CSV table of C-alpha atoms in Angstrom, one decimal:
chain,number,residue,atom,x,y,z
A,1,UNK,CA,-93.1,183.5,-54.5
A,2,UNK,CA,-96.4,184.3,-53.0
A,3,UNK,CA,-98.2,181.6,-55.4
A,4,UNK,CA,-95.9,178.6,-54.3
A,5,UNK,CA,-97.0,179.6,-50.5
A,6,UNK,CA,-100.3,180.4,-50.9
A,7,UNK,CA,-100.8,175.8,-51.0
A,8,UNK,CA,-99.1,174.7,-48.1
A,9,UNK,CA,-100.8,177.7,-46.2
A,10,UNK,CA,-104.1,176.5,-47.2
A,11,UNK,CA,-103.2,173.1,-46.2
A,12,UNK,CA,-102.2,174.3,-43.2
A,13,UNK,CA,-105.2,175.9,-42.6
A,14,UNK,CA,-107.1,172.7,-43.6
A,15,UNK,CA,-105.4,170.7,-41.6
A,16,UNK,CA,-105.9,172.7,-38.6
A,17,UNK,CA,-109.2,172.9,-39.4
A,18,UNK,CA,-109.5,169.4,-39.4
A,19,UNK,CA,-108.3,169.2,-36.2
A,20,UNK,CA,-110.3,171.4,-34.4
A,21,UNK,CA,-113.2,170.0,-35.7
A,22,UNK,CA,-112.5,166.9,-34.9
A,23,UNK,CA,-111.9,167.6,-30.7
A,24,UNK,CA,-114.9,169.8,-31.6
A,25,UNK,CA,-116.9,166.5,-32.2
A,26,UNK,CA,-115.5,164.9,-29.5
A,27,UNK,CA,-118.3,164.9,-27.2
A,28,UNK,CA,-120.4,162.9,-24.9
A,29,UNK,CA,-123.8,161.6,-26.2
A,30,UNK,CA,-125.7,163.7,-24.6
A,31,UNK,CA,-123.8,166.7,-26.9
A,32,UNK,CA,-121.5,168.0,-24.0
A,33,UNK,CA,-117.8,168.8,-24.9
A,34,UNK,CA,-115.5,165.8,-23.8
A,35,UNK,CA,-113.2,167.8,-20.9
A,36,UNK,CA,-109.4,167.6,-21.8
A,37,UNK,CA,-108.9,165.9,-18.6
A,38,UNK,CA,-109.9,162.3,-20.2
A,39,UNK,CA,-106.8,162.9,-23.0
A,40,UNK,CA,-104.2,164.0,-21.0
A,41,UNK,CA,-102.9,160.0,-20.1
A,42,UNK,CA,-99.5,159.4,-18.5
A,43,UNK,CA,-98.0,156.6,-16.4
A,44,UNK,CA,-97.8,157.7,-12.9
A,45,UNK,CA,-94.4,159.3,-12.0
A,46,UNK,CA,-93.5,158.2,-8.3
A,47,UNK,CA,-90.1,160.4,-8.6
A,48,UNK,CA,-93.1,163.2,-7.9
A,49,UNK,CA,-95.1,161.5,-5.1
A,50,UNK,CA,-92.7,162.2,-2.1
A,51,UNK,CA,-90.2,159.9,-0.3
A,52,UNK,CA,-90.1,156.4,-1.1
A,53,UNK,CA,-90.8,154.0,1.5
A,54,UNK,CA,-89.4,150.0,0.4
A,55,UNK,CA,-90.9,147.6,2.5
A,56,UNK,CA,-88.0,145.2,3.1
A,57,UNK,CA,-86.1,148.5,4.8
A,58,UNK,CA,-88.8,148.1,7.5
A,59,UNK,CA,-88.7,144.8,8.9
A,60,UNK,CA,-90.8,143.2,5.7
A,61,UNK,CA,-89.6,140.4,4.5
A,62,UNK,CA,-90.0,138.4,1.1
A,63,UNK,CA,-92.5,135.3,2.6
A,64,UNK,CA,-95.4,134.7,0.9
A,65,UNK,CA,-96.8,132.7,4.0
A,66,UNK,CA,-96.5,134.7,6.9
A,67,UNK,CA,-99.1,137.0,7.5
A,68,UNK,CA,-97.2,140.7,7.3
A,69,UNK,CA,-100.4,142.8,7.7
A,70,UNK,CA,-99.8,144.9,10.8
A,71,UNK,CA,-96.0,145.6,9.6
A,72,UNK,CA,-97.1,146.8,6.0
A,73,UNK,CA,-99.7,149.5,7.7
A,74,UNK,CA,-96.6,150.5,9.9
A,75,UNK,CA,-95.2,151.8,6.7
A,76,UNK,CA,-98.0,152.7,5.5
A,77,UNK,CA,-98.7,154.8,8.4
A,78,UNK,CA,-95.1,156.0,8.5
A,79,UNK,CA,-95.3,157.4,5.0
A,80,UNK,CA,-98.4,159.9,6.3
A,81,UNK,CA,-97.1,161.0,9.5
A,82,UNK,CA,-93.5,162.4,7.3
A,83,UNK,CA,-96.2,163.9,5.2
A,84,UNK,CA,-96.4,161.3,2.6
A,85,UNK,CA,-94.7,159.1,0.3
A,86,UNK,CA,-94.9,156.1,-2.0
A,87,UNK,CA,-94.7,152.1,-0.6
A,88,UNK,CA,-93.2,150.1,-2.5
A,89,UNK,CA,-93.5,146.6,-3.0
A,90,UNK,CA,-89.7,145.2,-4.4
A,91,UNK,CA,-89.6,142.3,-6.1
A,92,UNK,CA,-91.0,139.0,-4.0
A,93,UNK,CA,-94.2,138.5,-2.4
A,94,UNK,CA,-95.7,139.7,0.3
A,95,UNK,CA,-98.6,138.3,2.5
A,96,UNK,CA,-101.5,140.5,3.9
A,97,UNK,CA,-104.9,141.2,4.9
A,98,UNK,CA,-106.7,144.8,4.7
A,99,UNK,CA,-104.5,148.1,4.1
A,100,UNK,CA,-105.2,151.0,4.7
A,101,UNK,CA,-103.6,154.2,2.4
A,102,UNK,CA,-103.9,157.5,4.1
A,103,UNK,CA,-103.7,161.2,3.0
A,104,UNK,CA,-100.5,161.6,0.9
A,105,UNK,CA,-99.5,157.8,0.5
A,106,UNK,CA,-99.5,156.0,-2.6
A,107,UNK,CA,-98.9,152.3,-3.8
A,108,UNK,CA,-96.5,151.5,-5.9
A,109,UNK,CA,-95.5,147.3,-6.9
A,110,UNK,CA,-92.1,146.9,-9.2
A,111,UNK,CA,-91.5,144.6,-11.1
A,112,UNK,CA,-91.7,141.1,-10.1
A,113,UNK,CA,-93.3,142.0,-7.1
A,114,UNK,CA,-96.5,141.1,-5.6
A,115,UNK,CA,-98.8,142.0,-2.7
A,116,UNK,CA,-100.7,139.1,-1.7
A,117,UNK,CA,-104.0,138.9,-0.2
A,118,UNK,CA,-104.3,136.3,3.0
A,119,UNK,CA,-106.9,133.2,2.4
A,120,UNK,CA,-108.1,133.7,5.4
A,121,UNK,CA,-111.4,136.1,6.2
A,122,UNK,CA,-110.7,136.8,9.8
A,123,UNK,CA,-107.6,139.0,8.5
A,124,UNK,CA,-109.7,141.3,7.0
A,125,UNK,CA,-112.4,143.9,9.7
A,126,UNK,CA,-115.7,144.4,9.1
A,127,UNK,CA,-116.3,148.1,8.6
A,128,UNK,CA,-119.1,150.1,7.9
A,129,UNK,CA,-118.6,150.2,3.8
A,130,UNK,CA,-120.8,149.9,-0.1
A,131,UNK,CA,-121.7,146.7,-1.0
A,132,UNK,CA,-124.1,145.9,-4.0
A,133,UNK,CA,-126.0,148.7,-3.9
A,134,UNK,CA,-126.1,149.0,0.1
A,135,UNK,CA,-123.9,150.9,3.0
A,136,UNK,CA,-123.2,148.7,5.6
A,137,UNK,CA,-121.0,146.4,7.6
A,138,UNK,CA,-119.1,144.3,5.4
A,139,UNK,CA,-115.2,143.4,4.9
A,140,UNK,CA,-113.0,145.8,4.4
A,141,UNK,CA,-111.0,144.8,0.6
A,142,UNK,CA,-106.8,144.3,0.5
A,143,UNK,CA,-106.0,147.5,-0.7
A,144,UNK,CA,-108.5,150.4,0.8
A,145,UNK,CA,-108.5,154.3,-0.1
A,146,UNK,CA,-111.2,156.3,1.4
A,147,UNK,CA,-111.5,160.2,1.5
A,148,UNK,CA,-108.0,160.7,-0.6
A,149,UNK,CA,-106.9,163.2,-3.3
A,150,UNK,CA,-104.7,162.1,-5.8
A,151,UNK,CA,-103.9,158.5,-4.6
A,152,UNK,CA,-101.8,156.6,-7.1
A,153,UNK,CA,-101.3,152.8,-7.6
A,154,UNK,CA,-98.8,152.1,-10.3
A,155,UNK,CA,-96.0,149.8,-11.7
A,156,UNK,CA,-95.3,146.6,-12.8
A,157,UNK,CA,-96.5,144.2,-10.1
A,158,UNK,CA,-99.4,141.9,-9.4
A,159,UNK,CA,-101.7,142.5,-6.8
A,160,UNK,CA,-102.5,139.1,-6.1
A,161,UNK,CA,-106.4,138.4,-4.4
A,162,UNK,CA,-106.0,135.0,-4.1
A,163,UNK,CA,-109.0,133.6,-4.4
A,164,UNK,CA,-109.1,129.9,-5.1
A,165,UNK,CA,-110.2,129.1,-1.2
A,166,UNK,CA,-112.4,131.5,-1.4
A,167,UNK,CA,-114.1,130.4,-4.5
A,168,UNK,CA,-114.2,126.8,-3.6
A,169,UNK,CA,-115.9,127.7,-0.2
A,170,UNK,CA,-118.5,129.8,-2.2
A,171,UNK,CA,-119.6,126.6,-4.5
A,172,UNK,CA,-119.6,124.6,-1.3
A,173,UNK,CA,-121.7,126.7,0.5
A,174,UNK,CA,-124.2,127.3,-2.7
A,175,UNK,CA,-124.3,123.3,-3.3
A,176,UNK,CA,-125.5,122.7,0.3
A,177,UNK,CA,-127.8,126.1,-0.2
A,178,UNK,CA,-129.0,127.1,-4.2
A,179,UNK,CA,-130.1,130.1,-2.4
A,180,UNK,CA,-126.8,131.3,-1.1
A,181,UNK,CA,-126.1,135.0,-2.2
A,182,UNK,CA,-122.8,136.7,-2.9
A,183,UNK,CA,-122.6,138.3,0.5
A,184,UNK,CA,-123.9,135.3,2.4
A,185,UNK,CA,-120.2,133.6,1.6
A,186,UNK,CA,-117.7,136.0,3.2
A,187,UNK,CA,-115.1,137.3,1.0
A,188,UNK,CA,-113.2,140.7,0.3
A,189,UNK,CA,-112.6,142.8,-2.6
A,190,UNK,CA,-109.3,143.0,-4.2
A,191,UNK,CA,-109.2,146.9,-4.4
A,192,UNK,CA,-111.4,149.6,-2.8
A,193,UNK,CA,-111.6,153.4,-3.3
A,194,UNK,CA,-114.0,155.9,-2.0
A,195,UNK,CA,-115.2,159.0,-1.6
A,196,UNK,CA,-112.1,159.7,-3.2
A,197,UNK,CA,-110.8,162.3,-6.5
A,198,UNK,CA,-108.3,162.2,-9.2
A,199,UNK,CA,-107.3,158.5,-8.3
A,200,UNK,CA,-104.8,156.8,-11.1
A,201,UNK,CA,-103.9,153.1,-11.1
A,202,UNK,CA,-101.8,152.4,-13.7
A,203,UNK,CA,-99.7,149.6,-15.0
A,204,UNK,CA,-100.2,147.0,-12.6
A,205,UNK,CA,-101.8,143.3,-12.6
A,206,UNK,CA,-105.0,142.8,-10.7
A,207,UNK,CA,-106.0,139.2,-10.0
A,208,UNK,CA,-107.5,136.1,-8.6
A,209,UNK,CA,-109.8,138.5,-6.1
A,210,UNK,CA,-112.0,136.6,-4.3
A,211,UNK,CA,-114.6,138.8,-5.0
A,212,UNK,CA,-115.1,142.2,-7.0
A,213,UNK,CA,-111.4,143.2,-8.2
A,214,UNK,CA,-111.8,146.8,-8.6
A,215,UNK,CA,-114.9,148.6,-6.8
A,216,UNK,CA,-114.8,152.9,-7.4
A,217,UNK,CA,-117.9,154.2,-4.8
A,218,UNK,CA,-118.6,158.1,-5.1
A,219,UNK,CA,-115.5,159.1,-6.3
A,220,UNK,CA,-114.6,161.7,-9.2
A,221,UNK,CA,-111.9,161.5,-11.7
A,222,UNK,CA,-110.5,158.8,-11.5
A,223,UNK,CA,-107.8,156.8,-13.9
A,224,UNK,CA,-107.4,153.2,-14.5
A,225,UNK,CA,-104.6,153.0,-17.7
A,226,UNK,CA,-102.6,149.9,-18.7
A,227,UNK,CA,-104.0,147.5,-16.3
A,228,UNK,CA,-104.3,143.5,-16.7
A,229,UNK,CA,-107.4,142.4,-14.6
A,230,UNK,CA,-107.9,138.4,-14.5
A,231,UNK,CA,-109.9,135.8,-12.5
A,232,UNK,CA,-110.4,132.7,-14.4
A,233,UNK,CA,-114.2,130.5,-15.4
A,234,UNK,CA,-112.2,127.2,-14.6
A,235,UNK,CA,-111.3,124.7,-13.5
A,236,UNK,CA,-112.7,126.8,-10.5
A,237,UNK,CA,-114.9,129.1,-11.7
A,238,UNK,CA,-114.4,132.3,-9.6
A,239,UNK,CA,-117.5,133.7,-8.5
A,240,UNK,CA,-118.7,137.3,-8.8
A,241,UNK,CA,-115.3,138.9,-9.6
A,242,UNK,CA,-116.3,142.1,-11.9
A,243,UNK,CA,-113.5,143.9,-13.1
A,244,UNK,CA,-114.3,147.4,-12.5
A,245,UNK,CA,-117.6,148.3,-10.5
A,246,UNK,CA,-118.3,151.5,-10.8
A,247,UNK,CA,-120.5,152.5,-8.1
A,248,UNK,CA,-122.0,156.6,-8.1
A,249,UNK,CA,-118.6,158.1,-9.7
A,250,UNK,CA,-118.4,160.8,-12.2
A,251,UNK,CA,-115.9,161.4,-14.8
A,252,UNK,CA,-114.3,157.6,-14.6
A,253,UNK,CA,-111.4,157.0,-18.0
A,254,UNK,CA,-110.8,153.2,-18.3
A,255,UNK,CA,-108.2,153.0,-20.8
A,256,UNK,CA,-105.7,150.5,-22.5
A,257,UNK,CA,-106.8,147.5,-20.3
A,258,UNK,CA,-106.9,143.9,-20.5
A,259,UNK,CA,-110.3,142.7,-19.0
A,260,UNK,CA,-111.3,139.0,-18.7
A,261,UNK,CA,-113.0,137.9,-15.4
A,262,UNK,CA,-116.1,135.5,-14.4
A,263,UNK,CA,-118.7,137.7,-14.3
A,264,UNK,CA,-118.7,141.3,-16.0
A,265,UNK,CA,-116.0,143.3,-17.4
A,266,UNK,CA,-117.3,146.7,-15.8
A,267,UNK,CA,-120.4,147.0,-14.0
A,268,UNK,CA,-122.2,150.3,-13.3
A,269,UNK,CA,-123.8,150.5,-9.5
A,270,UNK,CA,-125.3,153.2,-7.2
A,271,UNK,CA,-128.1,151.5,-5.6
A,272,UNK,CA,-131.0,148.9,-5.3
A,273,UNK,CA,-134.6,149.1,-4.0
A,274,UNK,CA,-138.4,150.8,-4.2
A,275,UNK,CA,-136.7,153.8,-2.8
A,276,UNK,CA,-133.5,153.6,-4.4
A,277,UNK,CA,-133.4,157.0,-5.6
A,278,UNK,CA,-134.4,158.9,-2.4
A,279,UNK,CA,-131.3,157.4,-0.6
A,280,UNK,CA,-128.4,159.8,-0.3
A,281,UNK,CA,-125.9,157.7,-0.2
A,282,UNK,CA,-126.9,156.1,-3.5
A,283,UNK,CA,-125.9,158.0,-6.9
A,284,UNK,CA,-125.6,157.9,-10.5
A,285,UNK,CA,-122.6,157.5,-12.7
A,286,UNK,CA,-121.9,160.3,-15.1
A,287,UNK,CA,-118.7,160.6,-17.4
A,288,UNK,CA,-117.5,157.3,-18.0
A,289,UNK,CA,-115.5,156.5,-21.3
A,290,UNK,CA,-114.6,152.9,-21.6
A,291,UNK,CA,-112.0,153.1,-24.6
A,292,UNK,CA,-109.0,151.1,-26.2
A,293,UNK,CA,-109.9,148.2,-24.3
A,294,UNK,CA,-109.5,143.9,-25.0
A,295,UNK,CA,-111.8,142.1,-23.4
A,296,UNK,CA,-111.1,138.1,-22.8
A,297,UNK,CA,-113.9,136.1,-21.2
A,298,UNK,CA,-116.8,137.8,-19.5
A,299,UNK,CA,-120.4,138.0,-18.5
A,300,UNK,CA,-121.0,141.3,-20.1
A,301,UNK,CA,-118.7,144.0,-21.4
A,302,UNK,CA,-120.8,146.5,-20.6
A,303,UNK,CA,-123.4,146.4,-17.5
A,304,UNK,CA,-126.0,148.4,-16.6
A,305,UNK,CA,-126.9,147.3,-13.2
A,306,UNK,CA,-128.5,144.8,-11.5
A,307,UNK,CA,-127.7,147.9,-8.7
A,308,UNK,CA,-128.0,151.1,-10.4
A,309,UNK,CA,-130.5,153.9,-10.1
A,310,UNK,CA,-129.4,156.7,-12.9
A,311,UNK,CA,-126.4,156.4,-15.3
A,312,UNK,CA,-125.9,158.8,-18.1
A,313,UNK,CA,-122.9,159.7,-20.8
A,314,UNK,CA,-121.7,156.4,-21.1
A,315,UNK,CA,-119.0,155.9,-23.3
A,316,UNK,CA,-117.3,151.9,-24.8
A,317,UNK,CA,-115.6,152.4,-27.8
A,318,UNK,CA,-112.4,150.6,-30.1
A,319,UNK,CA,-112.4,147.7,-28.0
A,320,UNK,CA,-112.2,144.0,-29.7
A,321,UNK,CA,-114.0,141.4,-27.7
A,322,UNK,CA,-113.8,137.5,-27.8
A,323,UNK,CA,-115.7,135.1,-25.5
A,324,UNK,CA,-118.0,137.9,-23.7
A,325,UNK,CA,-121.4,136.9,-22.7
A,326,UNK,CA,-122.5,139.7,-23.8
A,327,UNK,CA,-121.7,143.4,-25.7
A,328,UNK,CA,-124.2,145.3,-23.8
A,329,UNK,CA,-126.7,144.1,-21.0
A,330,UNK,CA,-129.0,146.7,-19.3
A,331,UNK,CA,-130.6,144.4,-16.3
A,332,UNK,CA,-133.8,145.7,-15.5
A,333,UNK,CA,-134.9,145.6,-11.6
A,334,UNK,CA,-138.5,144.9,-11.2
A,335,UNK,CA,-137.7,146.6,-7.6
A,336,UNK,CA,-135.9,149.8,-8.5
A,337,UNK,CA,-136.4,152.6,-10.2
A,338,UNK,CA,-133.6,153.2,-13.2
A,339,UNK,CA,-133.0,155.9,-15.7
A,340,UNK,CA,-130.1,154.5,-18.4
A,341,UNK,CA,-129.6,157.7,-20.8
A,342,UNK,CA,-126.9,158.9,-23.6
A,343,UNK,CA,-125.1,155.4,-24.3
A,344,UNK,CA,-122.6,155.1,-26.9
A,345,UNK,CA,-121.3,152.2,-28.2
A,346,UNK,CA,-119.2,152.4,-31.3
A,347,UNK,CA,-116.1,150.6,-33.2
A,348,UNK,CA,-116.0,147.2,-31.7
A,349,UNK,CA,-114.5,144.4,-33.1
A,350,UNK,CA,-115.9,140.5,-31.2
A,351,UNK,CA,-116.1,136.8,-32.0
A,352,UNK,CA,-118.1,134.3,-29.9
A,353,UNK,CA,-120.0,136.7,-28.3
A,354,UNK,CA,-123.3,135.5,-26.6
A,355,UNK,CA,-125.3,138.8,-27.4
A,356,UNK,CA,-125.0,141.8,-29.6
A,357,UNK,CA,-127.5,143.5,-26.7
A,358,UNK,CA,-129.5,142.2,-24.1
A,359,UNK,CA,-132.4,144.2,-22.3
A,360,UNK,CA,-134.2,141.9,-20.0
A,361,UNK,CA,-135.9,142.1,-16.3
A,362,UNK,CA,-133.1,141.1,-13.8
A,363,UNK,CA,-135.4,138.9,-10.9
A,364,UNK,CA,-132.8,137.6,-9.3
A,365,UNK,CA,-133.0,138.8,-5.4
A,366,UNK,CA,-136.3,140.7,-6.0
A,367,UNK,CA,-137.5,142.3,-3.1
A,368,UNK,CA,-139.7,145.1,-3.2
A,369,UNK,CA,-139.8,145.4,0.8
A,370,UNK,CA,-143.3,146.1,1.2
A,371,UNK,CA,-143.1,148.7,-1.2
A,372,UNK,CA,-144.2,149.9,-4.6
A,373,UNK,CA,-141.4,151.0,-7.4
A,374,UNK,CA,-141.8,154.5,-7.6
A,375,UNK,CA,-142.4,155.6,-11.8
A,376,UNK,CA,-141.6,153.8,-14.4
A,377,UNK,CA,-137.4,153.2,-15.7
A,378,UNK,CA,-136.4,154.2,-18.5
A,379,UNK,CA,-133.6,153.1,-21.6
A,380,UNK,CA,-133.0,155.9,-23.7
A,381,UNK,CA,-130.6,157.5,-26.3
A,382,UNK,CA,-128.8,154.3,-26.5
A,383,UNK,CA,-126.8,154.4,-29.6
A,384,UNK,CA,-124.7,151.3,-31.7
A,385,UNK,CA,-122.4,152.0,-34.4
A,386,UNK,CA,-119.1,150.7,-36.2
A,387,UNK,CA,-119.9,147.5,-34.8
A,388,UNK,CA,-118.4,143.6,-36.4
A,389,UNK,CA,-119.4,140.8,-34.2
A,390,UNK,CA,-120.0,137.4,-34.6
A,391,UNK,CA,-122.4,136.1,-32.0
A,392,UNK,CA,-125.1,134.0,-30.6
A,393,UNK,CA,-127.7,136.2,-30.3
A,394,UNK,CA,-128.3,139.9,-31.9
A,395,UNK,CA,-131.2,141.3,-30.8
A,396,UNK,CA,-132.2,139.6,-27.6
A,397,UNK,CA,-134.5,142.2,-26.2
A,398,UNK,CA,-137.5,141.7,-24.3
A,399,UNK,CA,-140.6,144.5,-23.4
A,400,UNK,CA,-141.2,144.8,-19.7
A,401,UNK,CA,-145.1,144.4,-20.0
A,402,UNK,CA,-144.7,141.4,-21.7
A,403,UNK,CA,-142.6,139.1,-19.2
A,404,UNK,CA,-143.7,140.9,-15.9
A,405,UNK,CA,-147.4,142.0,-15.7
A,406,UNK,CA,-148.6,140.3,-12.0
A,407,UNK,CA,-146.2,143.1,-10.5
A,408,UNK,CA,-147.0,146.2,-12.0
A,409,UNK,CA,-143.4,146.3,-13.5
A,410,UNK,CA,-142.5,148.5,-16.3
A,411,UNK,CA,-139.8,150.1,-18.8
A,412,UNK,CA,-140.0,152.2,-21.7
A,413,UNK,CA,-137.3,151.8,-24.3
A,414,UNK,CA,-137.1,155.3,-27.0
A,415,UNK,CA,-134.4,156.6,-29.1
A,416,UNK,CA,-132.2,153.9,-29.9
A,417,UNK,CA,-129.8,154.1,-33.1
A,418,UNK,CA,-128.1,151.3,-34.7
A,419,UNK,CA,-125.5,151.9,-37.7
A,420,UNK,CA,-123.4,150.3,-39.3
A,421,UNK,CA,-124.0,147.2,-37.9
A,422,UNK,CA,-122.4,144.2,-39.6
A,423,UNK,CA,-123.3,140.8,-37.9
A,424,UNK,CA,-123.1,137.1,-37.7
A,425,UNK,CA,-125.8,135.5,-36.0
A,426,UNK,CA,-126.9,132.4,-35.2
A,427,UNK,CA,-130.7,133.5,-33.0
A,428,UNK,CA,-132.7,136.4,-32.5
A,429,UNK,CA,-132.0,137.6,-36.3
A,430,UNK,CA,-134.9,140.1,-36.8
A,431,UNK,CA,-135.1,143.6,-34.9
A,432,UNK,CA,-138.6,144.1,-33.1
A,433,UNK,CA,-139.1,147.7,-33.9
A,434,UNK,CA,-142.2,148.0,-32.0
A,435,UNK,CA,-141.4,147.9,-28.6
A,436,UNK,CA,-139.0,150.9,-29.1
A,437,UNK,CA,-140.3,154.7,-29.5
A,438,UNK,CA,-138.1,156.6,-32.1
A,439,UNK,CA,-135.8,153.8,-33.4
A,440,UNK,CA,-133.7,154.8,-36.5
A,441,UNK,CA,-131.8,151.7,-38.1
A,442,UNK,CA,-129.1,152.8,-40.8
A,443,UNK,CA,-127.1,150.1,-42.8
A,444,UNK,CA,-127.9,147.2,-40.2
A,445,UNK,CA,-126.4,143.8,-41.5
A,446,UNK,CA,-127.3,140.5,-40.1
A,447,UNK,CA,-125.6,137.3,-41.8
A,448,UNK,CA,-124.6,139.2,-44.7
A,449,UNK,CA,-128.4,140.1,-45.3
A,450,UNK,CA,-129.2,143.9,-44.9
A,451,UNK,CA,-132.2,144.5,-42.6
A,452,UNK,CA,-131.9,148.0,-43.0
């Protein structure tokens, strides 16, 4: 009797093992222990979040062209002064310009319904907010959450930006002008949270924003699980409308989602300039795990920049990508200092991607202000593994001193790892060693040759 146990005890024991070993290894690059907080994942449970306030039982009604602004905040405002609650959008749509969610009220869209953005700018206030890389007066988005704890959008509805005036005004404006920047056409963001901790949006369908759809500043923990987020390349192509900008936030889990936008899939910020990291309202991103994701059409999967000073433990992995511009871009600011550290990017899947990685100077909007960059940026630990793709360009990586010399401009590129690798490519085929310190290639195919 004690033979026959002694096997499935030692199983057992391996399999635990196992197990512990492998959480053990789940870390972030930079060797820290992965917190439990990014695996404990559930849809948002509204029977928990307090009285529920339906806007067609105050005075809202199912009209997708009047303006219902001011009567939406009523309810809005409602919910927080009984101590909180959850609006509800039923099914139907509903028109408005900026909300507002206060401390203990929560957003919640069922099935079939649909909060619509107005087309119109004047329905949404300046206020003092972040803006590529910048504090200051700009329009507030639809949906806005500052200073809140725990604020929750989930279901099945579509929060609708409506965007297609707004995009056609933009091309307009930059036909007449080639110089016209994103913030000279006036336009708000779809959704909006600062300063804010352990935010979930879950479920829901984020769309057609006339600008960014889904901006995170200085916020910390912070969920986005199951969502669809769309704005289409044509017949309008609709300008500017990253997915998820992620702007000085730590500990960010984006998990499960559907990303495909005209311009890139998710974007890290936190600040722009000589001076960039002296400015306290500017900040790095820490913690981010981008993970389980499809990607559809997009600039770049993964972003580093053009407005970010310091990102670090940056996580994208089993994702499958079609029609992205590009895997992973790091843009390169000849007018800002940046520090890009402990990437990992590992088990993707792609066709008709543009480029397997793309390290270049970003010159678009330099302005060094009078000023000198202080030190020289930095890409390190960057590492690339499990990776099939079939794409345009592999290794489209440039060295600073090379393409920028009159200004003085500079990055130093160490510690990158490729493994793994098996791609088809059709330019930029051979790996230029030499303008990365401490580069350690390990099973590296390129159209079925092995480079390394």
């Amino acid at each position: 009797m004690i033979r026959r146990n002694i096997r499935p005890a030692l199983l057992l024991i391996f399999f635990i093992t196992l197990n512990i070993t492998a959480f053990a290894k789940d870390v972030f690059p930079d060797g820290t222990p992965i917190p439990e907080w990014f695996r404990q994942n559930k849809p948002t449970d509204i029977s928990k979040l307090g009285k529920k306030y339906r806007l067609t039982d105050f005075n809202v009604t199912n009209d997708s062209a009047v303006i219902q602004t001011k009567l939406i905040q009523a309810v809005i405002d409602k919910a927080h002064e009984n101590g909180g609650g959850v609006v509800i959008i039923p099914k139907g749509t509903f028109l408005s310009g900026s909300l507002f969610f206060k401390k203990g009220t929560h957003l919640h869209l069922e099935e079939g319904g649909k909060l619509k953005g107005s087309d119109d700018i004047s329905n949404f206030p300046v206020v003092m907010t972040r803006m590529e890389g910048q504090t200051l007066k700009y329009f507030a988005a639809l949906v806005n959450a500052d200073g809140l704890d725990g604020f929750t959008i989930s279901g099945k509805g579509t929060i609708d930006g409506n965007g297609l005036r707004y995009w056609r005004s933009f091309w307009l404006r930059r036909e007449f002008n080639p110089k016209t920047t994103n913030m000279d056409e006036m336009r708000p963001r779809l959704v909006y949270i600062s300063n804010s901790k352990n935010v979930q949006l879950s479920g829901v369908k984020l769309i057609n924003s006339p600008f960014w759809t889904t901006h995170l500043y200085n916020s910390e923990n912070v969920k986005l699980l199951d969502l669809y987020i769309y704005s289409p390349k044509e017949p309008v192509k609709a300008p500017s409308t990253d997915a998820v900008d992620i702007d000085a936030c730590k500990n960010v889990l984006i998990k499960n989602c559907y990303m495909s936008v005209n311009d890139d899939a998710v974007a890290l910020k936190g600040g722009k300039g000589p001076r960039a990291d002296k400015d306290p309202n500017n900040g790095s991103n820490q913690n981010i795990i981008i993970e389980d994701c499809t990607y559809g059409f997009c600039h770049g999967a993964l972003t580093f920049g053009s407005e970010s000073v310091h990102d670090r433990n940056i996580i994208l992995r089993r994702i499958k990508v079609n029609h992205a511009e590009r895997l992973l871009w790091f843009k390169m600011r000849p007018d800002t200092p940046q520090n890009y550290e402990y990437v990992l990017v590992e088990d993707i899947e792609g066709q008709d991607i543009g480029n397997f990685i793309f390290i270049q100077p970003w010159t678009q909007f330099f302005d060094l202000k009078g000023e000198q960059v202080s030190g020289t940026s930095k890409i390190h630990h960057i590492t690339m593994r499990n990776i099939n793709l079939d794409c345009n360009n592999f290794f489209n990586v440039g060295a600073a001193k090379e393409i920028n010399p009159s200004q003085g401009f500079g990055y130093k590129m160490s510690d990158f790892r490729f493994e793994n690798i098996n791609v088809t490519a059709r330019n930029h085929l051979e790996i230029n060693t030499a303008i990365i310190d401490n580069f350690k290639l390990k099973n590296v195919t390129v159209n079925k040759k092995k480079l390394f």
